mmCIF file of C-alpha atoms in Angstrom:
data_model
loop_
_atom_site.group_PDB
_atom_site.id
_atom_site.type_symbol
_atom_site.label_atom_id
_atom_site.label_comp_id
_atom_site.label_asym_id
_atom_site.label_seq_id
_atom_site.Cartn_x
_atom_site.Cartn_y
_atom_site.Cartn_z
ATOM 1 C CA MET A 138 86.662 -2.295 272.305
ATOM 2 C CA PRO A 139 86.623 1.545 272.329
ATOM 3 C CA SER A 140 85.194 3.231 269.274
ATOM 4 C CA LEU A 141 84.345 6.724 268.094
ATOM 5 C CA THR A 142 80.884 7.996 268.986
ATOM 6 C CA GLN A 143 78.611 9.725 266.496
ATOM 7 C CA LYS A 144 79.477 13.024 268.187
ATOM 8 C CA ASP A 145 83.203 12.304 267.845
ATOM 9 C CA LEU A 146 82.736 11.575 264.146
ATOM 10 C CA ARG A 147 80.659 14.743 263.663
ATOM 11 C CA PHE A 148 83.247 16.929 265.428
ATOM 12 C CA LEU A 149 86.069 15.286 263.477
ATOM 13 C CA GLU A 150 84.247 15.992 260.216
ATOM 14 C CA SER A 151 83.827 19.646 261.246
ATOM 15 C CA PHE A 152 87.530 19.776 262.074
ATOM 16 C CA ARG A 153 88.351 18.355 258.638
ATOM 17 C CA GLU A 154 86.136 20.985 256.995
ATOM 18 C CA LEU A 155 87.902 23.768 258.905
ATOM 19 C CA LEU A 156 91.331 22.486 257.843
ATOM 20 C CA GLU A 157 90.157 22.241 254.241
ATOM 21 C CA PHE A 158 88.752 25.769 254.475
ATOM 22 C CA GLY A 159 91.977 27.172 255.933
ATOM 23 C CA GLY A 160 94.264 25.303 253.583
ATOM 24 C CA GLY A 161 92.183 26.405 250.614
ATOM 25 C CA LEU A 162 92.790 30.053 251.464
ATOM 26 C CA PHE A 163 96.545 29.706 250.997
ATOM 27 C CA ASN A 164 97.116 26.571 248.934
ATOM 28 C CA ASN A 165 99.349 27.106 245.863
ATOM 29 C CA GLN A 166 99.460 30.873 246.415
ATOM 30 C CA SER A 167 102.580 32.975 246.196
ATOM 31 C CA PHE A 168 102.903 36.027 248.400
ATOM 32 C CA GLN A 169 104.704 39.216 247.491
ATOM 33 C CA LEU A 170 104.539 41.242 250.664
ATOM 34 C CA PRO A 171 105.441 44.940 250.430
ATOM 35 C CA GLN A 172 108.792 45.858 251.953
ATOM 36 C CA GLN A 173 107.411 47.928 254.805
ATOM 37 C CA GLU A 174 107.804 47.990 258.566
ATOM 38 C CA SER A 175 105.297 45.146 259.012
ATOM 39 C CA PHE A 176 106.982 42.913 256.356
ATOM 40 C CA TYR A 177 108.835 40.716 258.864
ATOM 41 C CA LYS A 178 105.810 40.278 261.093
ATOM 42 C CA ARG A 179 103.500 39.402 258.198
ATOM 43 C CA ASN A 180 106.061 36.958 256.865
ATOM 44 C CA PHE A 181 106.378 35.431 260.331
ATOM 45 C CA LEU A 182 102.581 35.025 260.490
ATOM 46 C CA LEU A 183 102.517 33.108 257.213
ATOM 47 C CA LEU A 184 105.327 30.829 258.375
ATOM 48 C CA THR A 185 103.468 30.216 261.621
ATOM 49 C CA PHE A 186 100.279 29.362 259.746
ATOM 50 C CA GLY A 187 102.096 26.862 257.540
ATOM 51 C CA ALA A 188 103.530 25.031 260.550
ATOM 52 C CA ILE A 189 100.319 25.057 262.606
ATOM 53 C CA HIS A 190 98.251 23.901 259.642
ATOM 54 C CA ASN A 191 100.619 20.983 259.078
ATOM 55 C CA TYR A 192 100.526 19.964 262.748
ATOM 56 C CA ALA A 193 96.742 20.426 262.988
ATOM 57 C CA GLU A 194 96.228 18.119 260.002
ATOM 58 C CA THR A 195 98.281 15.478 261.793
ATOM 59 C CA VAL A 196 96.245 15.975 264.994
ATOM 60 C CA TYR A 197 93.153 15.234 262.917
ATOM 61 C CA ILE A 198 94.671 12.043 261.492
ATOM 62 C CA LEU A 199 95.789 10.799 264.910
ATOM 63 C CA CYS A 200 92.433 11.536 266.560
ATOM 64 C CA LYS A 201 90.571 9.877 263.703
ATOM 65 C CA ASN A 202 92.660 6.792 264.466
ATOM 66 C CA MET A 203 92.036 7.094 268.229
ATOM 67 C CA ARG A 204 95.561 8.176 269.185
ATOM 68 C CA PRO A 205 94.862 11.389 271.166
ATOM 69 C CA GLN A 206 97.929 11.026 273.423
ATOM 70 C CA ALA A 207 100.232 11.304 270.411
ATOM 71 C CA ALA A 208 98.095 14.176 269.124
ATOM 72 C CA ILE A 209 98.584 15.998 272.451
ATOM 73 C CA VAL A 210 102.334 16.236 271.744
ATOM 74 C CA LEU A 211 101.540 18.159 268.555
ATOM 75 C CA LEU A 212 98.805 20.216 270.258
ATOM 76 C CA ARG A 213 101.413 21.316 272.794
ATOM 77 C CA SER A 214 103.648 22.562 269.964
ATOM 78 C CA ILE A 215 100.699 24.265 268.271
ATOM 79 C CA PHE A 216 99.950 26.167 271.468
ATOM 80 C CA GLU A 217 103.602 27.193 271.850
ATOM 81 C CA ALA A 218 103.619 28.610 268.309
ATOM 82 C CA TYR A 219 100.243 30.281 268.946
ATOM 83 C CA LEU A 220 101.502 31.921 272.171
ATOM 84 C CA ASN A 221 104.706 33.085 270.474
ATOM 85 C CA MET A 222 102.723 34.530 267.586
ATOM 86 C CA HIS A 223 100.596 36.700 269.874
ATOM 87 C CA TYR A 224 103.510 37.743 272.094
ATOM 88 C CA LEU A 225 105.773 38.691 269.180
ATOM 89 C CA MET A 226 103.043 40.500 267.235
ATOM 90 C CA ASN A 227 101.606 42.414 270.180
ATOM 91 C CA VAL A 228 104.104 45.307 269.993
ATOM 92 C CA ARG A 229 104.844 47.861 267.283
ATOM 93 C CA SER A 230 108.561 47.216 266.895
ATOM 94 C CA ASN A 231 110.336 44.153 265.469
ATOM 95 C CA LYS A 232 112.629 43.838 268.505
ATOM 96 C CA ARG A 233 110.808 40.851 270.003
ATOM 97 C CA LEU A 234 110.899 39.080 266.666
ATOM 98 C CA ALA A 235 114.631 39.765 266.416
ATOM 99 C CA LEU A 236 115.141 38.354 269.937
ATOM 100 C CA TYR A 237 113.190 35.274 268.849
ATOM 101 C CA VAL A 238 115.703 34.752 266.028
ATOM 102 C CA VAL A 239 118.633 35.432 268.374
ATOM 103 C CA LYS A 240 117.365 32.812 270.835
ATOM 104 C CA ASP A 241 117.168 30.287 268.001
ATOM 105 C CA VAL A 242 120.704 30.910 266.731
ATOM 106 C CA ARG A 243 122.058 30.847 270.283
ATOM 107 C CA GLU A 244 120.572 27.345 270.674
ATOM 108 C CA HIS A 245 122.258 26.275 267.436
ATOM 109 C CA ILE A 246 125.593 27.646 268.679
ATOM 110 C CA LYS A 247 125.185 25.596 271.874
ATOM 111 C CA ILE A 248 124.552 22.468 269.791
ATOM 112 C CA VAL A 249 127.618 23.142 267.643
ATOM 113 C CA ASN A 250 129.748 23.686 270.762
ATOM 114 C CA SER A 251 128.476 20.391 272.166
ATOM 115 C CA PHE A 252 129.521 18.585 268.984
ATOM 116 C CA LEU A 253 132.941 20.279 269.053
ATOM 117 C CA SER A 254 133.420 19.141 272.641
ATOM 118 C CA LEU A 255 132.261 15.622 271.786
ATOM 119 C CA ILE A 256 134.598 15.076 268.821
ATOM 120 C CA LYS A 257 137.482 16.438 270.853
ATOM 121 C CA ARG A 258 136.810 13.733 273.450
ATOM 122 C CA HIS A 259 135.960 11.058 270.839
ATOM 123 C CA PRO A 260 137.885 11.867 267.603
ATOM 124 C CA ARG A 261 136.521 8.753 265.827
ATOM 125 C CA LEU A 262 133.080 10.441 265.678
ATOM 126 C CA GLU A 263 134.272 13.526 263.797
ATOM 127 C CA ASN A 264 133.540 12.239 260.287
ATOM 128 C CA LYS A 265 130.597 10.017 261.189
ATOM 129 C CA TYR A 266 128.000 11.962 259.199
ATOM 130 C CA GLY A 267 129.958 14.541 257.230
ATOM 131 C CA MET A 268 128.300 17.495 258.935
ATOM 132 C CA THR A 269 130.198 16.828 262.149
ATOM 133 C CA THR A 270 133.699 17.535 260.831
ATOM 134 C CA LYS A 271 135.466 20.261 262.765
ATOM 135 C CA ALA A 272 135.704 22.478 259.659
ATOM 136 C CA THR A 273 131.948 22.174 259.025
ATOM 137 C CA LEU A 274 131.076 22.820 262.655
ATOM 138 C CA ASP A 275 133.378 25.863 262.818
ATOM 139 C CA ALA A 276 131.696 27.252 259.684
ATOM 140 C CA MET A 277 128.224 26.660 261.135
ATOM 141 C CA LYS A 278 129.189 28.358 264.370
ATOM 142 C CA LYS A 279 130.525 31.420 262.551
ATOM 143 C CA LYS A 280 127.397 31.637 260.419
ATOM 144 C CA HIS A 281 125.145 31.637 263.477
ATOM 145 C CA GLU A 282 127.369 34.098 265.352
ATOM 146 C CA ASP A 283 127.219 36.437 262.341
ATOM 147 C CA ILE A 284 123.401 36.203 262.267
ATOM 148 C CA GLU A 285 123.219 37.022 265.971
ATOM 149 C CA ALA A 286 125.569 39.972 265.631
ATOM 150 C CA SER A 287 123.602 41.294 262.651
ATOM 151 C CA MET A 288 120.230 40.969 264.402
ATOM 152 C CA ARG A 289 121.532 42.683 267.546
ATOM 153 C CA SER A 290 123.139 45.491 265.544
ATOM 154 C CA LEU A 291 120.146 46.178 263.263
ATOM 155 C CA ASN A 292 117.673 46.147 266.132
ATOM 156 C CA LYS A 293 119.925 47.812 268.737
ATOM 157 C CA ILE A 294 119.723 44.835 271.105
ATOM 158 C CA PRO A 295 122.390 44.768 273.853
ATOM 159 C CA ILE A 296 124.273 41.504 274.329
ATOM 160 C CA THR A 297 122.765 41.146 277.812
ATOM 161 C CA LEU A 298 119.154 41.202 276.549
ATOM 162 C CA GLY A 299 117.432 37.916 275.719
ATOM 163 C CA LEU A 300 113.933 36.612 275.066
ATOM 164 C CA LYS A 301 111.672 36.071 278.063
ATOM 165 C CA SER A 302 110.678 32.550 279.109
ATOM 166 C CA LEU A 303 107.492 31.108 277.618
ATOM 167 C CA GLU A 304 105.645 31.572 280.916
ATOM 168 C CA GLU A 305 106.769 35.218 281.101
ATOM 169 C CA ARG A 306 105.611 35.704 277.492
ATOM 170 C CA ALA A 307 102.167 34.392 278.446
ATOM 171 C CA ARG A 308 101.978 36.779 281.432
ATOM 172 C CA GLU A 309 103.191 39.726 279.368
ATOM 173 C CA TYR A 310 100.553 39.055 276.708
ATOM 174 C CA ASP A 311 97.824 38.850 279.387
ATOM 175 C CA ARG A 312 98.976 42.167 280.857
ATOM 176 C CA ARG A 313 98.668 43.956 277.517
ATOM 177 C CA ILE A 314 95.270 42.716 276.321
ATOM 178 C CA GLY A 315 92.414 45.155 276.780
ATOM 179 C CA SER A 316 89.653 42.718 277.745
ATOM 180 C CA LYS A 317 89.421 42.180 281.514
ATOM 181 C CA ALA A 318 87.335 39.058 280.886
ATOM 182 C CA ARG A 319 90.296 37.458 279.106
ATOM 183 C CA LYS A 320 93.029 38.427 281.587
ATOM 184 C CA GLY A 321 95.101 35.438 282.641
ATOM 185 C CA GLU A 322 93.766 33.112 279.905
ATOM 186 C CA MET A 323 97.063 32.764 278.036
ATOM 187 C CA GLU A 324 98.957 31.910 281.216
ATOM 188 C CA PHE A 325 96.180 29.459 282.187
ATOM 189 C CA ASN A 326 96.515 27.731 278.816
ATOM 190 C CA TYR A 327 100.299 27.751 279.183
ATOM 191 C CA HIS A 328 99.994 25.705 282.378
ATOM 192 C CA LEU A 329 97.259 23.460 280.961
ATOM 193 C CA LEU A 330 98.377 22.858 277.369
ATOM 194 C CA TYR A 331 102.136 23.276 277.651
ATOM 195 C CA ARG A 332 103.254 22.341 281.164
ATOM 196 C CA GLN A 333 100.629 19.725 281.974
ATOM 197 C CA PHE A 334 100.960 18.054 278.558
ATOM 198 C CA SER A 335 104.758 17.904 278.885
ATOM 199 C CA SER A 336 104.287 14.509 280.540
ATOM 200 C CA CYS A 337 102.982 13.175 277.221
ATOM 201 C CA ALA A 338 105.715 14.861 275.209
ATOM 202 C CA HIS A 339 108.574 13.631 277.418
ATOM 203 C CA LEU A 340 106.910 10.393 278.566
ATOM 204 C CA THR A 341 107.499 10.980 282.245
ATOM 205 C CA PRO A 342 106.132 8.408 284.727
ATOM 206 C CA THR A 343 102.831 10.337 284.612
ATOM 207 C CA GLY A 344 102.808 10.227 280.832
ATOM 208 C CA LEU A 345 103.571 6.505 280.715
ATOM 209 C CA GLN A 346 100.588 5.825 282.982
ATOM 210 C CA GLU A 347 98.309 7.069 280.198
ATOM 211 C CA PHE A 348 98.944 3.874 278.236
ATOM 212 C CA ILE A 349 98.006 1.315 280.890
ATOM 213 C CA LYS A 350 95.043 0.553 283.133
ATOM 214 C CA ASP A 351 94.438 -1.875 285.969
ATOM 215 C CA THR A 352 91.533 -4.297 285.569
ATOM 216 C CA PRO A 353 90.305 -7.233 287.665
ATOM 217 C CA GLU A 354 92.167 -9.464 285.223
ATOM 218 C CA GLY A 355 95.416 -7.540 285.575
ATOM 219 C CA ARG A 356 97.224 -4.668 283.911
ATOM 220 C CA GLU A 357 96.313 -3.870 280.290
ATOM 221 C CA PHE A 358 97.832 -1.674 277.638
ATOM 222 C CA ILE A 359 95.540 1.077 276.320
ATOM 223 C CA LEU A 360 96.004 1.483 272.590
ATOM 224 C CA ASP A 361 92.670 3.014 271.566
ATOM 225 C CA GLN A 362 91.725 6.058 273.642
ATOM 226 C CA SER A 363 88.581 7.335 271.987
ATOM 227 C CA GLU A 364 87.233 8.877 275.207
ATOM 228 C CA LYS A 365 90.054 11.494 275.201
ATOM 229 C CA ILE A 366 89.599 12.631 271.614
ATOM 230 C CA GLU A 367 86.986 15.346 272.152
ATOM 231 C CA PRO A 368 89.128 17.760 274.259
ATOM 232 C CA VAL A 369 92.035 17.474 271.815
ATOM 233 C CA VAL A 370 89.853 18.078 268.747
ATOM 234 C CA THR A 371 87.997 20.993 270.375
ATOM 235 C CA THR A 372 91.163 22.734 271.581
ATOM 236 C CA THR A 373 92.993 22.352 268.264
ATOM 237 C CA PHE A 374 89.883 23.503 266.387
ATOM 238 C CA GLN A 375 89.713 26.660 268.508
ATOM 239 C CA LEU A 376 93.416 27.535 268.189
ATOM 240 C CA TYR A 377 93.310 26.995 264.419
ATOM 241 C CA LEU A 378 90.128 29.058 263.987
ATOM 242 C CA ASN A 379 91.612 31.878 266.074
ATOM 243 C CA LEU A 380 94.732 31.772 263.921
ATOM 244 C CA LEU A 381 92.657 32.217 260.721
ATOM 245 C CA LYS A 382 90.869 35.184 262.293
ATOM 246 C CA TYR A 383 94.219 36.711 263.214
ATOM 247 C CA LEU A 384 95.488 36.303 259.670
ATOM 248 C CA ASP A 385 92.323 37.981 258.423
ATOM 249 C CA LYS A 386 92.868 40.832 260.886
ATOM 250 C CA TRP A 387 96.330 41.359 259.413
ATOM 251 C CA LYS A 388 94.787 41.355 255.889
ATOM 252 C CA LEU A 389 96.687 38.268 254.808
ATOM 253 C CA ILE A 390 93.529 36.602 253.522
ATOM 254 C CA SER A 391 92.647 38.111 250.169
ATOM 255 C CA LYS A 392 89.135 36.651 249.924
ATOM 256 C CA ASP A 393 85.941 37.863 251.602
ATOM 257 C CA ILE A 394 85.223 35.099 254.082
ATOM 258 C CA SER A 395 82.846 34.372 256.930
ATOM 259 C CA PHE A 396 83.631 32.415 260.103
ATOM 260 C CA LYS A 397 79.973 32.166 261.218
ATOM 261 C CA LYS A 398 79.644 28.458 260.470
ATOM 262 C CA PHE A 399 82.808 27.549 262.366
ATOM 263 C CA ASN A 400 81.964 29.895 265.263
ATOM 264 C CA ARG A 401 78.673 28.046 265.659
ATOM 265 C CA ILE A 402 80.415 24.667 265.597
ATOM 266 C CA LEU A 403 82.973 25.807 268.177
ATOM 267 C CA LYS A 404 80.199 26.924 270.538
ATOM 268 C CA GLU A 405 78.641 23.478 270.281
ATOM 269 C CA MET A 406 82.021 21.816 270.924
ATOM 270 C CA ASN A 407 82.665 23.993 273.982
ATOM 271 C CA ARG A 408 79.197 23.348 275.394
ATOM 272 C CA SER A 409 79.759 19.621 275.013
ATOM 273 C CA LEU A 410 83.184 19.878 276.658
ATOM 274 C CA GLU A 411 81.781 21.771 279.653
ATOM 275 C CA LYS A 412 79.598 18.764 280.464
ATOM 276 C CA ARG A 413 82.590 16.428 280.672
ATOM 277 C CA ASP A 414 84.499 15.562 283.839
ATOM 278 C CA LEU A 415 88.002 16.343 282.554
ATOM 279 C CA SER A 416 90.954 15.012 284.530
ATOM 280 C CA ILE A 417 94.380 16.406 283.697
#
């Protein structure tokens, strides 16, 4: 029966300490950000931290219970938010952030249009949940269209301009970073953490294979997957630690803090990971 090794338990405990450290910096605090040019970006950073912290806590719980495949689904979302954060913050203007909002409301408009088409074809479904009445859907559609129009007008965004794909965002970020040693890293992680892990998120045939193995006795279901915990914990630890450093860079952490302890732990985690034969 698979079980957690002493190293797994030690790394999990370090992960828990990091989450407790990060959560303690913002727990039960109210923020009154000055209304300046960076207000929207700083607010976006805090929202991103709240979401990533929540997901990272759940990754910890799943890995502690030897469910790394389920944790990978959340790690994939954490990376997407992390990539978006860097891409949207890496320019002086708020135009990218506005396009991010526009993309979101456009998706909601598509959903509303799908519901409108559905209830036209199947009228009995119109009042199934209250929110799917034609009047409610029309109101939702108008609200989102008004938001889009406002964002485009305030930020001088032409109707033909939209947000780049996630892969293009990764490439654009890599092009703009100053360090040659880090060029291409965001796109590499996009392919590894987002595209490769999509099989777990969408349970494709490849993803389904993760839950079975062939033995001399026959095919078995794999419920406990302790051997795959270390890469998930290490990667989530690193993304979360980098996020805290980024918040500190933007002066959103009011306390004087040191990351030395967690930097040292991350080095140990990465050294351990380098020794593993990782199949993806």
